[in-house]
XYZ file of C-alpha atoms in Angstrom:
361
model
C -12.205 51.884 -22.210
C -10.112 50.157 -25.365
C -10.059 46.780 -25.684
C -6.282 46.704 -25.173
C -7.129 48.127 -21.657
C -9.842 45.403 -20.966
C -7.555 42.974 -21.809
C -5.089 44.365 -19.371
C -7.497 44.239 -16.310
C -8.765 41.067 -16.520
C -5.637 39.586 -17.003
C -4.574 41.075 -13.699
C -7.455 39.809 -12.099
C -7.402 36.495 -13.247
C -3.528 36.549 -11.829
C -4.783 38.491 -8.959
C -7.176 35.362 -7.954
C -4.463 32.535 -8.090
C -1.739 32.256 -5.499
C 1.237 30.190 -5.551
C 1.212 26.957 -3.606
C 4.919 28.105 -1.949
C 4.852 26.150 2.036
C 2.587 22.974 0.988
C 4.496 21.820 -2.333
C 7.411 23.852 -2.934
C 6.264 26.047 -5.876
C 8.155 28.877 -6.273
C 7.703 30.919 -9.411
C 4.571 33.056 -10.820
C 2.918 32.075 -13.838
C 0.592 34.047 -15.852
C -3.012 33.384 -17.356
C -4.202 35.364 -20.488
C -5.483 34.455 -24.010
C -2.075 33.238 -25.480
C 0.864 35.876 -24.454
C 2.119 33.962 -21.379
C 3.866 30.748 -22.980
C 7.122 32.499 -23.135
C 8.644 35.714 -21.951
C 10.488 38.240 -24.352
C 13.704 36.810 -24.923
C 13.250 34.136 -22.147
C 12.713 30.214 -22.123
C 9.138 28.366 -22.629
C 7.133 27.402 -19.387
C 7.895 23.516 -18.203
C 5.025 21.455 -18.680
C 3.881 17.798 -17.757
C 1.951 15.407 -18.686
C -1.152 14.193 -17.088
C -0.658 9.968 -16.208
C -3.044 7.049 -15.264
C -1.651 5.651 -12.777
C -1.463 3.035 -9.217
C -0.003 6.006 -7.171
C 1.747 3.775 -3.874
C 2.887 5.925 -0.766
C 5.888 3.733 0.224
C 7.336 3.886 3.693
C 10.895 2.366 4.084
C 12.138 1.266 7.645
C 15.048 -1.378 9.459
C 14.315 -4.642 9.881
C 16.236 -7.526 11.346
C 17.022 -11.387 9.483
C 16.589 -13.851 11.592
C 14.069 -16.234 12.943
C 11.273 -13.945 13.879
C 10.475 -13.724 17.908
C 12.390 -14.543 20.841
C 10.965 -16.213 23.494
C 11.946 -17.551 26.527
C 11.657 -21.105 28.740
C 11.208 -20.599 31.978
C 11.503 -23.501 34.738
C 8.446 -24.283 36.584
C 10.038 -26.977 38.826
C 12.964 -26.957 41.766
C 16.160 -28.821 40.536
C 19.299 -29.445 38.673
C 19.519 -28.638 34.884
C 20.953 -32.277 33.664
C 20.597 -31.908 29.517
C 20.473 -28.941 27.199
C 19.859 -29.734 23.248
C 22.736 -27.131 21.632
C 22.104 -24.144 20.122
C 20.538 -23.743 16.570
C 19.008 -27.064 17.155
C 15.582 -27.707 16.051
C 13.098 -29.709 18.906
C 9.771 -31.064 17.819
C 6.491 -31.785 19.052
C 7.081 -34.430 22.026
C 11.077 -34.186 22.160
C 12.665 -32.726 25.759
C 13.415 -28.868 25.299
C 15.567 -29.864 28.338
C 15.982 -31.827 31.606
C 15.641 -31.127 34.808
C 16.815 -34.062 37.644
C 17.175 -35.777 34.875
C 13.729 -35.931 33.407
C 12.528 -34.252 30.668
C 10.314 -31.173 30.339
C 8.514 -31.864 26.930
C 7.528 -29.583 24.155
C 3.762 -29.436 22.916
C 2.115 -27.613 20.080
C -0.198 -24.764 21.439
C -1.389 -21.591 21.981
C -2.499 -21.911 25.381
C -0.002 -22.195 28.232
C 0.487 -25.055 31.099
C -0.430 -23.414 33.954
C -2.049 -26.365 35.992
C -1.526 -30.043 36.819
C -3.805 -31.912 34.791
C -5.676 -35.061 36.418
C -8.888 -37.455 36.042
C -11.963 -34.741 36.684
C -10.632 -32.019 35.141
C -12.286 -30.441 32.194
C -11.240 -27.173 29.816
C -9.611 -26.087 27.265
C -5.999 -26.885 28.317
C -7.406 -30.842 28.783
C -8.587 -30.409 24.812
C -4.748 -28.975 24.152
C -2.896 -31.755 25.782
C -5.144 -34.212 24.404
C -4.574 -33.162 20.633
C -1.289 -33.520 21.579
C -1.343 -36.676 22.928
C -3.133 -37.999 19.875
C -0.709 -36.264 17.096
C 1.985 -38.590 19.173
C 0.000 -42.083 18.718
C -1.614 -42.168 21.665
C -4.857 -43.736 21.620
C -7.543 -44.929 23.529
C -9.597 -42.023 24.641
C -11.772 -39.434 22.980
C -10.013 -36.076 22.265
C -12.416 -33.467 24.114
C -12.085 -31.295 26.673
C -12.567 -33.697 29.665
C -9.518 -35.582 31.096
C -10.961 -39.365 32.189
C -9.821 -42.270 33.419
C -9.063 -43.077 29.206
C -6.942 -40.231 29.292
C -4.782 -41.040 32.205
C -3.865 -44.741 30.609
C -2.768 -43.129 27.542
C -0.873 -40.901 29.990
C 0.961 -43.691 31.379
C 2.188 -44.781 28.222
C 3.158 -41.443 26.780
C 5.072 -41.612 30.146
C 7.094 -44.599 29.350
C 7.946 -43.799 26.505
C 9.593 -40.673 28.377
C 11.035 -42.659 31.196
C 9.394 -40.421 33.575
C 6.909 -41.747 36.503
C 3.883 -43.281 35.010
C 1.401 -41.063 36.861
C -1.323 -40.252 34.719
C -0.922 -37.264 35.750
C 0.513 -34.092 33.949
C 2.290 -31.796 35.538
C 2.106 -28.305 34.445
C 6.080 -28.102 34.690
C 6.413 -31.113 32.336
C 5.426 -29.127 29.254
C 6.452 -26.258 27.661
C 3.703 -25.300 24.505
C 4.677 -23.200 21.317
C 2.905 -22.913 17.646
C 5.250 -25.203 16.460
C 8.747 -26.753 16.312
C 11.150 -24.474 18.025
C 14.644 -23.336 17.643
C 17.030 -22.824 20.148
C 18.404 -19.224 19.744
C 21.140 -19.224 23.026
C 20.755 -20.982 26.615
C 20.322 -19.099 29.926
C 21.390 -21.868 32.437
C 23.716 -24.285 31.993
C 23.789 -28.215 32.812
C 24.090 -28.199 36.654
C 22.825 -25.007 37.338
C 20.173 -25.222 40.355
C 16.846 -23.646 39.053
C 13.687 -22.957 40.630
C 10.261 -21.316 39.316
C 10.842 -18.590 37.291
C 14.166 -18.957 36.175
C 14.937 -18.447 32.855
C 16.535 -21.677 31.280
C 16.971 -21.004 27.451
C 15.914 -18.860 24.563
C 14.078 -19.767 21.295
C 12.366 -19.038 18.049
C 10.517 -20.455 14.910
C 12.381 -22.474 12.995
C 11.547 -20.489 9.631
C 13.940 -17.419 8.609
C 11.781 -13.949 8.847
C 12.322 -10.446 9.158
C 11.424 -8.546 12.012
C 10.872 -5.102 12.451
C 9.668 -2.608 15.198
C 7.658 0.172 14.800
C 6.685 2.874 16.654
C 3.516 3.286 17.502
C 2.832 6.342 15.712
C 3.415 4.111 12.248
C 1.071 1.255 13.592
C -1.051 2.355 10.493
C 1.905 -0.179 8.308
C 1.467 -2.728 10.245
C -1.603 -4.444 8.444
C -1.903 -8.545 8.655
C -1.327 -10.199 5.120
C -0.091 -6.944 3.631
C 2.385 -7.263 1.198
C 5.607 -5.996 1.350
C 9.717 -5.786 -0.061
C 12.424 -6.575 1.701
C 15.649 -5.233 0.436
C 18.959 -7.341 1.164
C 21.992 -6.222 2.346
C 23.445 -7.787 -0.922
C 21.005 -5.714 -2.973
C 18.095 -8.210 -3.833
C 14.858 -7.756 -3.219
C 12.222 -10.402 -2.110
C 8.704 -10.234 -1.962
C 6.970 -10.634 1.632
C 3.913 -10.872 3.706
C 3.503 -9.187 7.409
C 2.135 -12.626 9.040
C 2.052 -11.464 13.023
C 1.423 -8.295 14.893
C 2.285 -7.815 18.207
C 2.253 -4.624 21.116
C 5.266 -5.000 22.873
C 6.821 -3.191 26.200
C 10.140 -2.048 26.356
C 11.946 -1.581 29.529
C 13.290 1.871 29.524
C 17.305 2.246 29.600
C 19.056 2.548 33.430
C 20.176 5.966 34.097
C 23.179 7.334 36.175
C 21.285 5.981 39.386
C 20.539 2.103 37.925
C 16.956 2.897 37.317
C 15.566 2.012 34.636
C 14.060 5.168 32.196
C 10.110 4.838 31.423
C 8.944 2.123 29.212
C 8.496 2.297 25.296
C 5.541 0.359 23.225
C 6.312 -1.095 19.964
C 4.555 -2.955 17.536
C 6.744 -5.980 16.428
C 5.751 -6.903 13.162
C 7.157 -10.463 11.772
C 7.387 -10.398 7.869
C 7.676 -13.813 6.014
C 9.092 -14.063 2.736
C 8.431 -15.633 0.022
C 11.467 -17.147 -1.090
C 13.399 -18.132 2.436
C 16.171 -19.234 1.104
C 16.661 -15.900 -0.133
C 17.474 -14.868 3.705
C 20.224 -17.406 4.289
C 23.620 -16.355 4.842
C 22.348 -12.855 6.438
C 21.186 -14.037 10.136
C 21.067 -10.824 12.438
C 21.628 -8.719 9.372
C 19.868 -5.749 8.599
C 17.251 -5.003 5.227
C 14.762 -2.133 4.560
C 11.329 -3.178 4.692
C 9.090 -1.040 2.477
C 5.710 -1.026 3.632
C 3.014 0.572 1.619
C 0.923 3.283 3.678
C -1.667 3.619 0.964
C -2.051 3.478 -2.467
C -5.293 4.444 -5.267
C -5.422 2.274 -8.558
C -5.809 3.979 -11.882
C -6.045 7.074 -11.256
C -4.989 10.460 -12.490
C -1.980 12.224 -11.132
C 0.602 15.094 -11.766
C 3.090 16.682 -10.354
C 2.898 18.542 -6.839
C 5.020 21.076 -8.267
C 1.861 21.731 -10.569
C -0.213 22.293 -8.160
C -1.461 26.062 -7.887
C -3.579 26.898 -4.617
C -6.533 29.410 -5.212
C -7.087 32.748 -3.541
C -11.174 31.459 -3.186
C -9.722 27.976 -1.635
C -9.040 24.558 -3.368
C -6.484 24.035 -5.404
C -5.665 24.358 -9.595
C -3.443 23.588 -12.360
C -2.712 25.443 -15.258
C -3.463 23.810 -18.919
C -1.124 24.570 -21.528
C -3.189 24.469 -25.037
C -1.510 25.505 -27.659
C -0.633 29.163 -27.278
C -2.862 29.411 -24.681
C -3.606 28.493 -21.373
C -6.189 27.932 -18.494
C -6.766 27.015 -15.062
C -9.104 24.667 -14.107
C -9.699 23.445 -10.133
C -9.138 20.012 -9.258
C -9.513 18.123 -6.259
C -6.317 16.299 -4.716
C -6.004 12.928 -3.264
C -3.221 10.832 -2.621
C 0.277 12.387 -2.618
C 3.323 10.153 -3.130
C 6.552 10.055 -4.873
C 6.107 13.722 -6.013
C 3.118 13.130 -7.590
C -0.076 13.847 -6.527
C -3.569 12.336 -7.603
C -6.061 14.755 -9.276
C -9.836 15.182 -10.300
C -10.783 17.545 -12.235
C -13.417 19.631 -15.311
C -11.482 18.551 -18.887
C -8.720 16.646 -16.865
C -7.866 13.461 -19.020
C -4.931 11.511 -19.565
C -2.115 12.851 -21.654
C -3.550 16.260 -20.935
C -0.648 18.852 -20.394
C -0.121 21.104 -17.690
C 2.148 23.997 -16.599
C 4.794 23.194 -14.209
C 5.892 26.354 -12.729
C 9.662 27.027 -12.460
């Protein structure tokens, strides 16, 4: 056998034991491997190469979010009566001021996690008692000894908390007296209006936080974004971007839409993911507007990456790329990673940075 025919044969089975990566990246042109001869066809144009980069390679996800105050939550009467006051909408209340009236005394706001869901008396001892109490002492109340156990101490500074209200000096809270959130509210729209007649369970107005936020919902197949503290940018409707940080997660349920027979359709979970920015002021102007969120779904510091379109896949498994040195060239197996942005991260035998590789056409 001549050495011209050796060279023939294991050229086709070098070519014979790469295959093109054609479904998984898109590659769509044979290359050739041999000692030199394959940089350029006879008459036709040199092979597109690339260059081997260090890199953070970021997979970015982009979805709709809303401007606004975050949340909406509801106030829901807990007592019988007439709805006497209302504060107007986009006002702020604060710790200790009426979120409205009811007969003509005020149901109070409180700072809390933990809702009112019992009258609160002398004797009683939990949690709640240690809420109210905190309360009761961030409003210059004295007198008693902030625990979780509600004494006769308690019910004196009661009293005066009370008068100050002009409501019945009991000593006793009534679990329809208080409405708790984190922190100041702000009325977003009302449900009742002043001389509606309420009773328990009857929506009475709407609010949120008082700071401007994005929200956005995601379905739970993209739960995987929604990561406390990670950072994210918000793009503007204007154009500007602002740097923000996912700062609650919730599951929420979604009441399917009514059909032709005023059912309502199956329900849908979200996640509801509140983003705050950095730079709030950034957000004014834009309330109820929409802006792309882009989340990042992963991302790998310093690391080496090149093209998908480089990628070759190998008859024995695994995938290659082809080195261009010179007049030559080589394949070489490498191990993928992270893919993102058309780029895809790569470890590999004599794979450094600034090393260059075939791209096939």
């Amino acid at each position: 056998m001549t050495g011209v025919s050796r060279r023939v044969r294991l050229r086709a089975a070098v070519i014979g034991g790469i295959v093109l990566l054609v479904a998984a990246v898109g590659v769509s042109a044979a290359v050739g491997f041999g000692g030199g001869g394959d940089r350029a066809e006879a008459g036709g144009a040199p092979p597109a190469t690339a260059t081997v980069t260090r890199q953070t390679l970021a997979d970015l996800e982009t979805t709709e979010g809303k401007l606004g105050y975050g949340a909406t939550r509801t106030a829901t009467a807990r007592l019988s009566g007439t709805v006497t006051a209302l504060p107007p909408t986009g006002s702020t209340v604060q710790r200790g001021r009426a979120l409205y009236s009811v007969d003509n005394e005020k149901v109070v706001l409180l700072y809390g996690g933990l809702p009112a869901y019992r009258t609160l008396a002398p004797g009683m001892e939990g949690p709640d008692v240690a809420q109210f109490e905190r309360n009761l002492r961030a409003l210059g109340h004295t007198g008693f000894t902030v625990d979780d156990e509600y004494t006769g101490a308690t019910a004196d500074a009661v009293r005066d908390w009370q008068e100050d209200l002009g409501l019945p000096e009991t000593g006793r809270v009534e679990a329809g007296r208080i409405v708790y959130a984190d922190r100041e509210v702000r009325v977003e729209s009302h449900q009742a209006d002043v001389g509606d007649l309420t009773q328990p369970g009857q929506a009475v107005l709407a609010y949120t936080g008082t700071s401007r936020l994005v929200t956005v919902e995601l379905d739970v197949d993209d739960q995987r974004l929604a990561k406390r503290d990670a950072k994210v940018t918000v793009r503007l409707p204007d154009a500007r971007t602002v740097a923000g940080t996912v700062s609650t997660i919730e599951t929420v349920i979604q009441a399917g839409a009514a059909g032709e027979n005023g059912q309502s359709g199956d329900a849908e979970t979200k996640i509801e993911v509140t983003v705050a920015v950095a730079d709030p002021k950034a957000l004014a102007g834009f309330d109820r507007a929409s802006a792309d969120v882009v989340f990042t779904a992963a991302e790998r510091p310093d690391v080496l990456t090149v093209p998908v379109s480089a990628l070759l896949a190998l008859a024995e498994g695994g995938y290659g790329v082809q080195l261009a040195e010179g007049e030559a060239s080589r394949v070489v197996a490498v191990t993928t990673g992270l893919f993102a942005d058309g780029r895809v991260e790569v470890t590999g035998a004599d794979l450094t940075e600034g090393t260059t590789v075939v791209v096939p056409r």
